[in-house]
Structures are given as C-alpha cells and as structure tokens.
Coordinates of C-alpha atoms in Angstrom, one line a residue:
I13 CA -60.5 -11.5 107.9
E14 CA -62.6 -13.2 105.2
G15 CA -60.6 -11.4 102.6
E16 CA -57.4 -12.8 104.0
M17 CA -58.9 -16.3 104.0
Q18 CA -59.8 -15.9 100.3
K19 CA -56.3 -14.6 99.5
F20 CA -54.6 -17.6 101.2
G21 CA -57.0 -20.1 99.9
V22 CA -58.6 -21.0 103.3
P23 CA -62.3 -22.0 102.8
V24 CA -64.8 -20.0 104.8
T25 CA -67.4 -22.1 106.6
K26 CA -70.7 -20.1 107.1
C27 CA -73.7 -20.9 109.2
T28 CA -76.4 -22.7 107.2
N29 CA -78.9 -23.2 110.0
A30 CA -79.4 -20.1 112.2
R31 CA -81.9 -21.8 114.5
S32 CA -79.6 -24.8 115.2
F33 CA -76.7 -22.4 115.9
L34 CA -78.7 -20.3 118.4
R35 CA -80.0 -23.5 120.1
N36 CA -76.4 -24.8 120.5
L37 CA -75.3 -21.4 121.7
N38 CA -77.9 -21.2 124.4
I39 CA -77.0 -24.7 125.6
F40 CA -73.3 -23.8 125.7
L41 CA -74.0 -20.7 127.7
L42 CA -76.1 -22.5 130.2
E43 CA -73.4 -25.1 130.7
R44 CA -70.8 -22.5 131.3
Q45 CA -72.6 -21.2 134.4
K46 CA -71.2 -17.8 133.9
A47 CA -72.6 -14.4 132.9
E48 CA -73.3 -14.4 129.1
H49 CA -71.4 -11.2 128.5
T50 CA -68.2 -12.8 129.8
Y51 CA -68.3 -15.3 126.9
F52 CA -68.6 -12.6 124.3
D53 CA -65.9 -10.5 126.0
M54 CA -63.6 -13.6 125.9
I55 CA -64.4 -14.1 122.2
E56 CA -63.7 -10.5 121.4
S57 CA -60.4 -10.5 123.3
D58 CA -59.3 -13.8 121.7
F59 CA -60.3 -12.6 118.2
S60 CA -58.5 -9.3 118.7
E61 CA -55.2 -11.0 119.8
R62 CA -55.3 -13.6 117.1
M63 CA -56.1 -11.1 114.4
D64 CA -53.2 -8.8 115.5
F65 CA -50.8 -11.8 115.4
T66 CA -52.1 -13.0 112.1
R67 CA -51.7 -9.5 110.5
Q68 CA -48.2 -9.3 111.8
Q69 CA -47.4 -12.7 110.2
I70 CA -49.0 -11.7 106.9
R71 CA -46.9 -8.5 106.8
A72 CA -43.8 -10.5 107.6
Y73 CA -44.7 -13.1 104.9
E74 CA -45.3 -10.4 102.3
D75 CA -42.0 -8.7 103.1
L76 CA -40.1 -12.1 102.8
L77 CA -41.7 -12.7 99.4
K78 CA -40.7 -9.2 98.2
K79 CA -37.1 -9.8 99.3
N80 CA -37.2 -13.2 97.7
Q81 CA -38.4 -11.5 94.5
Q82 CA -35.5 -9.1 94.5
L83 CA -33.0 -11.9 95.1
T84 CA -34.6 -13.9 92.3
E85 CA -34.2 -10.9 90.0
Y86 CA -30.7 -10.3 91.0
L87 CA -29.8 -13.8 90.1
E88 CA -31.4 -13.4 86.7
V89 CA -29.5 -10.1 86.2
L90 CA -26.2 -11.7 87.1
A91 CA -26.8 -14.5 84.6
L92 CA -27.7 -12.0 81.9
S93 CA -24.8 -9.6 82.5
K94 CA -22.0 -12.1 83.1
S95 CA -21.1 -12.9 79.5
Y96 CA -21.3 -9.2 78.5
V97 CA -19.2 -7.9 81.4
L98 CA -16.5 -10.5 81.1
G99 CA -16.6 -10.7 77.3
L100 CA -16.4 -7.0 76.7
H101 CA -13.6 -6.5 79.2
E102 CA -11.6 -9.2 77.5
Q103 CA -12.2 -7.6 74.1
A104 CA -11.0 -4.3 75.5
L105 CA -7.9 -5.9 77.0
G106 CA -6.6 -7.8 74.0
Y107 CA -4.0 -9.5 76.1
Q108 CA -3.3 -11.1 79.5
R109 CA -0.2 -11.5 81.5
P110 CA 0.6 -14.3 84.0
N111 CA 0.3 -13.7 87.8
M112 CA -2.3 -10.9 87.4
S113 CA -5.9 -11.2 88.3
R114 CA -8.5 -10.2 85.8
S115 CA -9.4 -7.1 87.7
M116 CA -5.8 -6.0 87.8
I117 CA -5.4 -6.6 84.0
I118 CA -8.6 -4.7 83.3
E119 CA -7.5 -1.7 85.4
E120 CA -4.1 -1.4 83.9
S121 CA -5.1 -2.1 80.3
L122 CA -8.1 0.3 80.3
D123 CA -6.1 3.0 81.9
A124 CA -3.4 2.7 79.2
R125 CA -6.0 2.7 76.4
G126 CA -8.2 5.4 77.9
I127 CA -11.2 3.1 77.6
R128 CA -13.8 3.0 80.3
L129 CA -16.6 0.5 79.9
S130 CA -19.2 0.9 82.6
F131 CA -22.3 -1.2 83.3
L132 CA -25.7 -0.5 84.8
A133 CA -27.9 -3.5 85.4
G134 CA -31.3 -4.1 86.9
V135 CA -35.0 -5.0 86.4
I136 CA -37.9 -2.9 85.1
N137 CA -41.6 -3.6 84.4
T138 CA -41.8 -4.9 80.8
E139 CA -44.5 -2.4 79.9
D140 CA -42.0 0.4 80.5
V141 CA -39.2 -1.1 78.3
F142 CA -39.9 0.9 75.1
R143 CA -40.0 4.3 76.9
F144 CA -37.0 3.3 79.0
K145 CA -34.8 2.6 76.0
R146 CA -36.0 5.8 74.3
M147 CA -35.1 7.8 77.3
L148 CA -31.7 6.2 77.5
F149 CA -31.1 7.0 73.9
R150 CA -32.1 10.6 74.4
V151 CA -30.0 11.4 77.5
T152 CA -26.9 9.7 76.1
R153 CA -27.4 10.7 72.5
G154 CA -27.3 7.0 71.5
N155 CA -24.0 6.3 73.2
T156 CA -25.1 3.2 75.1
W157 CA -25.7 -0.4 74.2
T158 CA -28.7 -1.9 76.0
V159 CA -29.4 -5.6 76.4
M160 CA -32.9 -6.7 77.5
H161 CA -34.3 -10.1 78.6
D162 CA -37.9 -10.8 79.6
L163 CA -38.0 -12.8 82.9
S164 CA -40.0 -16.0 83.1
R165 CA -42.7 -16.0 85.8
D166 CA -41.5 -19.5 86.6
A167 CA -38.4 -18.0 88.2
Y168 CA -40.5 -16.5 91.0
N169 CA -42.0 -18.0 94.1
P170 CA -45.6 -18.9 93.1
D171 CA -46.9 -17.5 96.3
F172 CA -45.6 -14.1 95.4
I173 CA -47.4 -14.2 92.1
N174 CA -50.6 -15.3 93.7
L175 CA -50.5 -12.6 96.4
E176 CA -49.0 -9.7 94.6
G177 CA -50.3 -10.2 91.0
L178 CA -46.7 -10.0 89.6
L179 CA -46.3 -7.7 86.6
H180 CA -44.2 -8.9 83.7
R181 CA -40.5 -8.0 84.4
T182 CA -37.5 -7.5 82.2
A183 CA -33.8 -7.6 83.1
F184 CA -31.5 -5.0 81.4
V185 CA -27.8 -4.3 81.1
V186 CA -26.8 -0.8 79.9
I187 CA -23.2 -0.7 78.6
Y188 CA -21.7 2.8 78.2
H189 CA -18.4 4.6 77.8
G190 CA -18.4 7.4 80.4
G191 CA -17.6 8.4 83.9
E192 CA -19.4 9.2 87.1
H193 CA -21.5 12.0 85.7
L194 CA -23.1 9.8 83.0
G195 CA -23.5 7.1 85.5
N196 CA -25.5 9.5 87.8
V197 CA -27.6 10.5 84.9
L198 CA -28.5 6.9 84.0
G199 CA -29.2 6.2 87.6
K200 CA -31.8 9.0 87.7
V201 CA -33.4 7.6 84.5
C202 CA -33.7 4.2 86.3
E203 CA -35.2 5.9 89.4
S204 CA -37.8 7.7 87.2
F205 CA -39.0 4.3 85.9
N206 CA -38.9 2.7 89.4
A207 CA -36.3 0.3 88.1
V208 CA -34.3 -1.8 90.6
T209 CA -30.6 -1.7 89.9
F210 CA -27.9 -4.1 91.2
G211 CA -24.1 -4.0 91.5
L212 CA -22.0 -6.2 89.2
P213 CA -18.7 -8.0 89.9
E214 CA -15.8 -7.5 87.6
D215 CA -14.4 -11.0 87.2
D216 CA -15.3 -14.7 87.1
F217 CA -14.6 -15.3 90.8
G218 CA -16.6 -12.2 91.7
F219 CA -19.7 -13.5 89.8
Y220 CA -19.3 -17.0 91.2
K221 CA -19.1 -15.6 94.8
R222 CA -22.0 -13.2 94.3
E223 CA -24.2 -15.9 92.9
E224 CA -23.4 -18.2 95.8
E225 CA -24.2 -15.4 98.3
V226 CA -27.6 -14.7 96.6
L227 CA -28.5 -18.4 96.5
G228 CA -27.6 -18.8 100.2
M229 CA -29.8 -15.9 101.2
M230 CA -32.6 -17.3 99.0
K231 CA -32.4 -20.7 100.7
G232 CA -32.6 -19.2 104.2
Q233 CA -35.6 -17.0 103.1
E234 CA -37.5 -19.9 101.5
E235 CA -37.4 -21.8 104.8
M236 CA -38.7 -18.7 106.7
I237 CA -41.4 -18.3 104.0
K238 CA -42.6 -21.9 104.6
V239 CA -42.6 -21.5 108.4
T240 CA -44.5 -18.2 108.2
R241 CA -47.0 -19.5 105.7
R242 CA -47.8 -22.5 107.9
E243 CA -48.4 -20.2 110.9
I244 CA -50.7 -18.0 108.8
D245 CA -52.7 -21.0 107.5
E246 CA -53.1 -22.4 111.1
Q247 CA -54.4 -19.0 112.4
L248 CA -56.8 -18.6 109.4
R249 CA -58.1 -22.1 109.8
Y250 CA -58.9 -21.3 113.4
F251 CA -61.1 -18.4 112.3
A252 CA -62.7 -20.6 109.6
N253 CA -63.7 -23.5 111.8
P254 CA -67.2 -23.4 113.5
K255 CA -67.0 -23.2 117.3
L256 CA -70.5 -24.5 118.1

C-alpha cells in the first residue's frame, strides 16, 4: 500500500512516538469495552475490503489511461496521415467530375489507371524506428515511402506519463503500391515491433468524422479518469491518516 501511495503522490504519515501511540491505543481499547481481538479483527476486515476496492480502482484507472493513450496517438496519426492520403489520392486522380464523392472518384480513376495506393499508419517506440524502416525496406525491396513524426510528450495525459514512464513514441505512415498480400506482410512487420496500427478514412469528411469520434471518446474518458483518480486519492488518504 505504501508503494501505491508513493506512486500517486499521497504522503505517508509514520508514527514518530511509539510510546505515545501504545498509550493512546490502550486508552482506546479500554473505552471500547470489548475484547481487544475484536478491534484488530475489525481493522483487518476493513483494511482488506478497502485495499481490494482500491486495487480495483487503480486497475480501472490504469486501463482508462492506456485507452486514452491509444486515442491520443490515433488523433496524432490522423493529423499526420491526412495530407498524404488526400494529397496523393488527388495526384493519382488528376481530375474530378461533379456529383461524385471523393471516394467514388478515387475508386473509378484508380481502377482505370491500374494504380493502387495503400496506406498503413500507426505508432511505434522511437527507439525502434531505424530497425523498423530497415525491415520495411527489406521486405518490400524499397517499394514503400515511409513518413515518420516523433510525438510530443505534451500530447499525453500527464498522469499516464507519471504512472507508466512513457517511452518516446513515433507516428508513421507507410505508403505502398500493392495488394492484400503486401499489406499482410507489412502488418506482420508491425506486429513484430509491437507497433499499434490504425485504420484511415479515404476522404475529407471521413477524416473529419473520425477525428470528431475520437475527440468525443477522449472527452468521456477524461471525465472518468478524473472521477476514478479522486476515488483512489480518497482511499489512499484514509490509509495514510493516523487513526489514534
């Protein structure tokens, strides 16, 4: 329990005068007018129940922070990839016709030209970037274009950094000309580096809608994070405060 207090910044108050504590304890036990062992049984039961509840709250809190981390990274990946996905699609099209959505134009034009631009986007630990890019080059024989962007620690919930010791993270977008087989190969490369990958929309409205969805989920999670943190702090302060 003391380790959890230190992790969450709750000061631990320790007994500085053992004699005074024992004297106060004896007075308290006499005033209870009950068998002494019942008091210690009560303390043990109360401690066990509170500790179980606190651990549940801490697990829920850490899960919320990790989910918030993934949504934060997804938002960063969407921002990085948007200009490349939309820009390269437009370059491949070369024209637009009225009354057609961007996705319809992309589908028709790329089918006609035999061009298939595919995108794989996600986040990886920064320390793995060099080996990751080298592996991509090897498995595709250089037939990919990879964009990398180091993520700022300021983008993350500060509690996640404090609790998890966040590693430096880098967002990436891999652009390649190939079908399902090459996509599966690249997916396995990402898995081997424990990279987290995200799906990408195809048009402006798709990006706007996805960003709004992610922001909405983050807003709901942040409120739950605050409520759970307050409950944890309250429980830990109970353990920290002297009872006699």
